XYZ file of C-alpha atoms in Angstrom:
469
model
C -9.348 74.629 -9.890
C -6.656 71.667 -11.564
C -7.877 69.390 -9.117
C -9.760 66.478 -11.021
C -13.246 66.407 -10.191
C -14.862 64.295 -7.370
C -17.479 61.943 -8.263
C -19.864 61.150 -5.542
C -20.769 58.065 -4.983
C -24.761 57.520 -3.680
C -24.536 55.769 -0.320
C -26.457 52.664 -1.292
C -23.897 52.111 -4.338
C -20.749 52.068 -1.442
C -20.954 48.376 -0.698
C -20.530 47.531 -4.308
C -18.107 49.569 -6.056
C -15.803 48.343 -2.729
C -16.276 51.731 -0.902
C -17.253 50.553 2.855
C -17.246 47.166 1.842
C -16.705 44.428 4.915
C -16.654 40.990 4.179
C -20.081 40.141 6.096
C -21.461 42.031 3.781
C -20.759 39.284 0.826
C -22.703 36.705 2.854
C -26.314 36.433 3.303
C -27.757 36.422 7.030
C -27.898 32.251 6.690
C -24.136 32.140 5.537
C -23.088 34.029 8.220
C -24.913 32.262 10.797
C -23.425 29.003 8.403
C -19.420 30.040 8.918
C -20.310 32.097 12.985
C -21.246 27.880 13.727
C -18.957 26.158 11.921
C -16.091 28.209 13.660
C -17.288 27.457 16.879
C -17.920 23.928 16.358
C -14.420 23.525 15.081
C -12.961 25.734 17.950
C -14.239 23.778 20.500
C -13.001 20.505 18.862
C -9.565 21.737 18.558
C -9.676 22.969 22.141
C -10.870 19.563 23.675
C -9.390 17.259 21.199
C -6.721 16.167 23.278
C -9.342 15.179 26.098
C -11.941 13.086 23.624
C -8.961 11.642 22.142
C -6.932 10.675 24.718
C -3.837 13.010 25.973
C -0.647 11.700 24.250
C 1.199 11.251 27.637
C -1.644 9.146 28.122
C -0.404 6.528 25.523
C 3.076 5.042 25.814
C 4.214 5.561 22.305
C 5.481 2.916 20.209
C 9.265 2.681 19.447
C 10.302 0.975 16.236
C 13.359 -1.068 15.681
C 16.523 0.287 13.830
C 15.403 0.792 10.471
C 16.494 -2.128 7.622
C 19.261 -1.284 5.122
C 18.235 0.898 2.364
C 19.779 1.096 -0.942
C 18.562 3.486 -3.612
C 18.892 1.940 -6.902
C 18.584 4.676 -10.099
C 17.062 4.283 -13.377
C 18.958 3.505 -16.317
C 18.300 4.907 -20.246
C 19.288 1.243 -21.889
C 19.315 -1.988 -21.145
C 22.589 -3.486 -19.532
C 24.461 -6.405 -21.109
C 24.900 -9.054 -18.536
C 28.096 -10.558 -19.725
C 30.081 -10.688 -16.060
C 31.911 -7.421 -16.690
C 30.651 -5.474 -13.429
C 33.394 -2.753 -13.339
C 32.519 -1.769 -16.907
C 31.179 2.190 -17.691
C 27.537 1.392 -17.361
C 27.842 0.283 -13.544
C 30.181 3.180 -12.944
C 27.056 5.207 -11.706
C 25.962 2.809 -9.643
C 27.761 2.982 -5.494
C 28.737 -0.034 -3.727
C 25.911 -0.838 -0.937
C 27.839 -1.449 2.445
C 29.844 -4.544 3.445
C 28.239 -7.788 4.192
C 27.783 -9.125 7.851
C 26.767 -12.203 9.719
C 23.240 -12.841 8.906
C 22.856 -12.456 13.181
C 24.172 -8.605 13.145
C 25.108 -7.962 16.679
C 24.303 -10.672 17.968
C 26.327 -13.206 15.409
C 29.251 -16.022 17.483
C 32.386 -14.167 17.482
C 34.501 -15.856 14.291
C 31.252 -15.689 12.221
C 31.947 -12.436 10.137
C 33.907 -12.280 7.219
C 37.142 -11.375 7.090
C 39.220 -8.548 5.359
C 39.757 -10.794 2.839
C 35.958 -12.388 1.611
C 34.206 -8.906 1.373
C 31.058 -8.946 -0.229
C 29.120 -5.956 -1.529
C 26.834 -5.321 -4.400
C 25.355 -2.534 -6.582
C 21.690 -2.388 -8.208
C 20.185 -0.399 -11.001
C 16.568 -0.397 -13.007
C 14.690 -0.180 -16.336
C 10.903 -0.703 -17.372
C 12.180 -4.771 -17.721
C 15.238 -5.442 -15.091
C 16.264 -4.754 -12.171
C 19.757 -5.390 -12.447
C 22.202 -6.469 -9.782
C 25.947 -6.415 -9.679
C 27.772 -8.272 -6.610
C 31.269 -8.880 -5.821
C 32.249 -11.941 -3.564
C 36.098 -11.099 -2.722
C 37.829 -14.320 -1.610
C 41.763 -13.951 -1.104
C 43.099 -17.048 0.333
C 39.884 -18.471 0.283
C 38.428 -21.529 -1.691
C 35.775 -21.288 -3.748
C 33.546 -24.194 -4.139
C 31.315 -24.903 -7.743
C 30.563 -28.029 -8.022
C 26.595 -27.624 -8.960
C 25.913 -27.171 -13.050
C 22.844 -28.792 -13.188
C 20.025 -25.712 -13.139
C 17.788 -25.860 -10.027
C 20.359 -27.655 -7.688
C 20.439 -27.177 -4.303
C 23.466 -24.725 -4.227
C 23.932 -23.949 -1.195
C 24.689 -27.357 0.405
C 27.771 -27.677 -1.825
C 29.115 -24.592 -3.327
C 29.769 -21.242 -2.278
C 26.437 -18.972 -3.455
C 25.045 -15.805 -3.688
C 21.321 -15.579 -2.624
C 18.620 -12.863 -3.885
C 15.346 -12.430 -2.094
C 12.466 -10.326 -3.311
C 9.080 -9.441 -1.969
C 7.479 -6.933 -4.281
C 4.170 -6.408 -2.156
C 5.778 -6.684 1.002
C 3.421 -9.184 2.038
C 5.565 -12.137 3.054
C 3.888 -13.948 0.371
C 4.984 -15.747 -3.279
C 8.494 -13.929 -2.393
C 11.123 -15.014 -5.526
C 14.663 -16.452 -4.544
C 17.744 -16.769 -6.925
C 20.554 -18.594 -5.806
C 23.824 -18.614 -8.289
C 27.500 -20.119 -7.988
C 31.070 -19.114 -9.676
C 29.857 -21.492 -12.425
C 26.335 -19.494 -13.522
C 24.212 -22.634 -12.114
C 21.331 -21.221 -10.529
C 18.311 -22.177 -8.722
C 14.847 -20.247 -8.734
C 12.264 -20.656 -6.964
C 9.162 -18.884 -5.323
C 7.530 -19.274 -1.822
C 4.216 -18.956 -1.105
C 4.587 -18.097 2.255
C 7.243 -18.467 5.064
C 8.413 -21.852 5.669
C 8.093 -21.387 9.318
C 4.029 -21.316 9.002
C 3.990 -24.467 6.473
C 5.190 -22.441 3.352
C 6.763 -24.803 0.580
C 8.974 -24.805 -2.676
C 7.328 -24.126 -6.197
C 10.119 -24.609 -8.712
C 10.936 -26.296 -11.659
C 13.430 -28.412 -9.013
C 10.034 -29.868 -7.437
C 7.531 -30.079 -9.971
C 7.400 -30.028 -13.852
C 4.755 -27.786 -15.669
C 2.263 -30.491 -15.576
C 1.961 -30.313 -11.548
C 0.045 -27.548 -11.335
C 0.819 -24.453 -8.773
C 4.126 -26.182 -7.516
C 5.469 -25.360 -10.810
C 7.567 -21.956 -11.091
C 10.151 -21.064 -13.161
C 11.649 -17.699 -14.334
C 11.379 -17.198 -18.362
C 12.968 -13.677 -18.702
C 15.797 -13.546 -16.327
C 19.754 -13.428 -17.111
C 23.085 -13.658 -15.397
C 26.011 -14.297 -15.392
C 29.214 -15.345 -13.395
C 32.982 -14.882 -13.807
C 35.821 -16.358 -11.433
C 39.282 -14.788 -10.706
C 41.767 -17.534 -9.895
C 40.699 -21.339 -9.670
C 37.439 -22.707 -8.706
C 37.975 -24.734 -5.234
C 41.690 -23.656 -4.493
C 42.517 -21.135 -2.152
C 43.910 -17.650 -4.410
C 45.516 -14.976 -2.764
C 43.478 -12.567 -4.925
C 40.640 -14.766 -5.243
C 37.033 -13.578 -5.990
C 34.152 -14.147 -7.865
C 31.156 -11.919 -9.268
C 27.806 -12.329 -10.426
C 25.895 -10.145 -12.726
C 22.086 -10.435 -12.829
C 18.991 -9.291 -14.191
C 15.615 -10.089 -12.727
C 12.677 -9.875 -15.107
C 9.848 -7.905 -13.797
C 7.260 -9.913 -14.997
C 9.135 -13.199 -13.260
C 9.678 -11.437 -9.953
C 5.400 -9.858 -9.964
C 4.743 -13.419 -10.732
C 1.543 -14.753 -9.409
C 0.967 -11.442 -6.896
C -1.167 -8.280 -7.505
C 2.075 -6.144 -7.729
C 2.930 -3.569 -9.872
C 6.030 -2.629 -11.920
C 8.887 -0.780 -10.392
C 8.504 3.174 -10.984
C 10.369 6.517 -9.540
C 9.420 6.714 -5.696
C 8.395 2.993 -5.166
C 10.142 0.385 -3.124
C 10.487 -3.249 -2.746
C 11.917 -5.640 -0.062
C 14.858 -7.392 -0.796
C 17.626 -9.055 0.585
C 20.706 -10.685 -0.631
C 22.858 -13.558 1.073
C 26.705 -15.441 0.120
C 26.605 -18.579 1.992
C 30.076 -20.848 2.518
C 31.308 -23.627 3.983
C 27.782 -25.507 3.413
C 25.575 -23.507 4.812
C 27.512 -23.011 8.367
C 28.613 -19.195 7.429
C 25.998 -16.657 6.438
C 26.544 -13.044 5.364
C 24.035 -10.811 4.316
C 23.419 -7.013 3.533
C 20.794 -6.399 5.855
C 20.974 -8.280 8.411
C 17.921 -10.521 9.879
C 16.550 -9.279 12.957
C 13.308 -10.113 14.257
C 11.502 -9.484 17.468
C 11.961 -12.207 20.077
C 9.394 -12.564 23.003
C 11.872 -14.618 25.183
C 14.315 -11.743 24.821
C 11.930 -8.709 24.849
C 14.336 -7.149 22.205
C 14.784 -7.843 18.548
C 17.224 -10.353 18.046
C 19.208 -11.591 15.531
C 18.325 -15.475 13.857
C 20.018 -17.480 11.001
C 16.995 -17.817 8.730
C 16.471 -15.902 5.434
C 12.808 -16.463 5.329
C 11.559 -13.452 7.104
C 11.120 -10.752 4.618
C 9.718 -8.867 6.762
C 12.931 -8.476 8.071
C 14.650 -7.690 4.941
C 16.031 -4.370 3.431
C 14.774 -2.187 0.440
C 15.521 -1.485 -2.970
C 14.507 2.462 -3.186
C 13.614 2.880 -7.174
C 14.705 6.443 -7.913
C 15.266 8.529 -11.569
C 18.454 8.863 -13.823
C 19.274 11.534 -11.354
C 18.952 9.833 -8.505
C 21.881 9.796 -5.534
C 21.804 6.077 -5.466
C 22.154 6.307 -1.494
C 20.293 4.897 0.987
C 18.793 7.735 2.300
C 15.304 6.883 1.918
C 13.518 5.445 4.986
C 10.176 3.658 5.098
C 7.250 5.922 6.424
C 5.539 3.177 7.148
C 8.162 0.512 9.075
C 6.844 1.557 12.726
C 3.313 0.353 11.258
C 5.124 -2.811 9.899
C 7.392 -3.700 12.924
C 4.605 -3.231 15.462
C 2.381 -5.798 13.244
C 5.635 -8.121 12.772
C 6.364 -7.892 16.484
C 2.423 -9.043 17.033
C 3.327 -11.770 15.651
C 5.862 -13.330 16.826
C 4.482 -12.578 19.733
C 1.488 -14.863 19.242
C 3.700 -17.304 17.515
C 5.417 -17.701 20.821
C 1.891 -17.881 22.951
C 1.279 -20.457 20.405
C 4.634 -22.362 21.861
C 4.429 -21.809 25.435
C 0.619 -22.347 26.056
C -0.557 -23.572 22.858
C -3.301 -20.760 21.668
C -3.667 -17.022 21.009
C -3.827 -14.829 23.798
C -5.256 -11.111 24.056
C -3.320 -8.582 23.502
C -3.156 -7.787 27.350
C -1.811 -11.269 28.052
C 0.973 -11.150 25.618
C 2.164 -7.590 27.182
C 1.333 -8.170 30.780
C 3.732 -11.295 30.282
C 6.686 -9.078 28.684
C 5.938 -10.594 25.044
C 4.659 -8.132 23.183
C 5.748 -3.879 24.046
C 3.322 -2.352 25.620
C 3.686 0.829 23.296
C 2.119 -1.219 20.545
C -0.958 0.210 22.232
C -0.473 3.536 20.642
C -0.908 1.141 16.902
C -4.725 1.032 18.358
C -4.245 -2.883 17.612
C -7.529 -4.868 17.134
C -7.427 -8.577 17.782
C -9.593 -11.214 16.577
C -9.015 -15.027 17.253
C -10.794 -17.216 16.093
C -12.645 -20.604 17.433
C -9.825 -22.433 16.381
C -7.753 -20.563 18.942
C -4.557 -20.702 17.519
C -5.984 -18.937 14.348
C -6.034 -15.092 14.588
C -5.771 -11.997 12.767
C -5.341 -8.423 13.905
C -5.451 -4.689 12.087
C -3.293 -1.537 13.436
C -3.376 1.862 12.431
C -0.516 4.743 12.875
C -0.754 8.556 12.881
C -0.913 8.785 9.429
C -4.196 6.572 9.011
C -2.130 3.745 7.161
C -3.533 0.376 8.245
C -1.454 -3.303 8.776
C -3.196 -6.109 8.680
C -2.147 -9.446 10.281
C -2.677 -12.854 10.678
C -1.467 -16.286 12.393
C -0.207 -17.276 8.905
C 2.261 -14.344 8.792
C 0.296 -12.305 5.905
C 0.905 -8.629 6.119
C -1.087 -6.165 4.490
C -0.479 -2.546 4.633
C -2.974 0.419 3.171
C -2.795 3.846 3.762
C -5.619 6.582 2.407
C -2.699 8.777 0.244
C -5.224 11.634 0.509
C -4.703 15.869 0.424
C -6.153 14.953 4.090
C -2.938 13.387 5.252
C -0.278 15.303 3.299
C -1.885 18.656 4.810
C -2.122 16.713 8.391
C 1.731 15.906 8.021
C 2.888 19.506 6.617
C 0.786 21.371 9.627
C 1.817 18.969 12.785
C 5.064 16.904 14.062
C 4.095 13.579 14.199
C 3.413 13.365 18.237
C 0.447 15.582 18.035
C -1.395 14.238 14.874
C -3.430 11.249 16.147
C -4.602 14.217 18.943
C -5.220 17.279 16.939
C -4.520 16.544 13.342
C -8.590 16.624 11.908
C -9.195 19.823 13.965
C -6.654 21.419 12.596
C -6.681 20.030 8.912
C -10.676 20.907 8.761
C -9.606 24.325 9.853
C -7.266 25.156 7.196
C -9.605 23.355 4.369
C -12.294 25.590 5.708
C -10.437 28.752 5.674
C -8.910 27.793 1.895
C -12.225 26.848 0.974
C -13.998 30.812 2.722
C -10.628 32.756 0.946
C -11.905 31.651 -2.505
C -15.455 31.850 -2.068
C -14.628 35.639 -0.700
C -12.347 35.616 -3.887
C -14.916 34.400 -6.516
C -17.867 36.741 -5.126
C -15.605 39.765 -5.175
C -14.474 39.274 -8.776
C -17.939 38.645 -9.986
C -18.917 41.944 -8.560
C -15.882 43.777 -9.937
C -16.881 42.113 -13.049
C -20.628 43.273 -12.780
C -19.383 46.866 -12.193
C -16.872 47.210 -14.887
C -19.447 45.779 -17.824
C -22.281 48.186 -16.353
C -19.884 51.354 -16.842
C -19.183 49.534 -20.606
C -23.131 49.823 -21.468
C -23.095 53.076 -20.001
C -25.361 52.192 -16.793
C -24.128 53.516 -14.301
C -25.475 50.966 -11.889
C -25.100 50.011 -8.114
């Protein structure tokens, strides 16, 4: 008799107050049929995916080369005075990248490193206008040569120098280089492509303003220089350093670039040259694929950027390590391998060759197949160009005049693909599996939506007092 009455519910009224509710009974007959199809049709993809597609054991997958020196390079809050003072507060923040090598890495003459006495290392940091660079050239019992004052000398010929290379877009085109000596001469200038495919100077060294496109100069950049002992005289503490800040707007000059932000990367490289040119030690070294060798070797030649590290643009916060790795270098050293590859059919038998040519003869790895490489060459046969896609849908493009191009989709599509799958399986079964989980996100909120609009219905019909189905 305390028990609280029990209101019955009219059998027709069940499905929509949520007593013997099912979830077929949301959908209309043609929805259901709708999402019974769809199901199958995706099941049956995801089942024989890996036979439409091509089994991965079926593809020799591609191995990239040791990765390129990273350095991760944090945001400051002010500008930096560049003065010379390197070891002041402001560059406390900032760690020392690793020691300089012989531009040839492991494969560099024995005697052609530097010693324990002519370290070199340097330090980077970044604002909205600079990206500003600290290096320290140690020379103890070591002569220092200046003898260039006169801006846009050749430097290196004469003095001991420290080189900076930048490629903003990656593209091995209008790449900046900034040469300086113990003195603060420098020498700017800007390539529009690699000198090894008939690149050339533009600089204020080779043309004035009136010349037209061979005409560059920097008009925001600063640096400076300070010496520790005496220029050209052996010191038993010697060293020099250089401080500098490259304008943004000089180093985007004339390319489609963008300015630096959090998350972004450019290539760079730096260089200290002595002796004239006959020693060579850089941070990353410069190793490029060699057809003759079937390996990546190392070469004494700074224009190859795509051979060149990367400055990794992080926050205030930032570790300032070198962590951060390049999702896309396999894409980039497969197209970079291509070639060199062609540049060497170009040598030995004086045109492009298919892609089966160059790996039946050894020059090219035959795991580049997994890039699904398309080649085109052209009627003037030693003109070509080529595209290559990895797992992630990015795509290089290449061409006999060493322009590289790289685009990827940065869709929901590819993050989900790359959160659901390791990377061996996603060329196989990544869409089956990515249109499944869209399709069941996409069912839970229509189920969600339909539900809440009848809860919704219910609740305002027992407001009005109609007590309605």
């Amino acid at each position: 008799s305390h028990r609280a009455p029990y209101r019955l519910v009219p059998r027709r009224c069940r499905h929509r107050t949520g007593m013997g509710r099912s979830a077929n009974s949301m959908l209309t007959p043609s929805l259901q049929v709708f999402v019974f199809a769809s199901y199958l049709a995706l099941s049956a993809d995801a089942l024989f995916a890996g036979v439409l597609r091509g089994a991965p054991d079926q593809i020799s997958q591609y191995t990239a080369p040791p990765l390129p020196k990273s350095y991760g390079a944090k945001r400051v809050s002010h500008p930096i005075l560049v003065d010379g003072d390197i070891y002041g507060t402001e560059w406390e923040a900032a760690p020392w990248s690793e020691n300089f090598q012989d531009i040839q890495g492991p494969d560099a003459p024995e005697g052609n490193g530097p010693l324990v006495g002519t370290r070199t290392r340097m330090k980077m940091l970044w604002d909205d206008e600079y990206l500003y660079i600290a290096a320290e050239m140690s020379a103890n019992d070591w002569a220092i040569e200046a003898k260039q004052t006169q801006r846009n000398s050749v430097i290196f010929s004469t003095d001991s120098d420290f080189e900076v290379f930048v490629d903003v877009e990656g593209t091995n085109y209008n790449y900046k280089e900034l040469e300086i000596n113990a003195k603060n001469a420098v020498w700017n200038l800007l390539l529009d492509k690699p000198y090894s495919v008939g690149g050339s100077e533009h600089s204020a060294r080779v043309a004035n303003a009136s010349h037209g496109e061979r005409y560059w100069e920097v008009t925001q950049q600063k640096t400076a220089a300070k010496m520790f002992g005496a220029i050209g005289q052996p010191n038993p503490e010697g060293k020099w350093v250089a401080e500098i800040a490259l304008a943004h707007s000089d180093s985007l000059g004339r390319t489609s670039g963008s300015a630096p932000s959090v998350g972004k990367s450019w290539r760079i490289n730096f260089s200290r040259v002595e002796k004239k040119g006959s020693l060579n030690w850089v941070w990353s070294p410069q190793m490029i694929w060699s057809p003759k060798l079937g390996r990546h070797a190392g070469v004494v030649g700074m224009h190859y950027p795509d051979a060149w590290g990367y400055v990794h643009f992080q926050d205030i916060m930032g570790s300032g390590t070198d962590a951060w790795q390049d999702p896309q270098w396999p894409l980039k050293s497969a197209a970079s391998e291509l070639f060199f590859a062609q540049d060497y059919a170009k040598e030995k038998v004086g045109t492009a060759i298919s892609l089966e040519a160059l790996t039946s003869k050894g020059w090219l790895p035959v795991g580049i197949q997994s890039m699904r490489p398309e080649l085109t060459i052209s009627s003037v046969e030693t003109d070509w160009s080529a595209t290559l896609e990895d797992e992630f849908g990015c795509q290089a493009a290449i061409n006999s005049e060493h322009r590289l191009d790289v685009r990827c989709p940065g869709s929901f599509l590819l993050a989900f693909e790359r959160l659901l799958l390791p990377a061996p399986m996603r060329p196989f079964l990544g869409p089956s599996l990515i249109a499944f989980a869209l399709f069941g996100m996409v069912l839970a909120l229509f189920f969600w939506l339909q539900r809440s609009a009848h809860e919704k219905q219910h609740l305002v019909g027992k407001k009005s007092g109609q007590h309605q189905c």
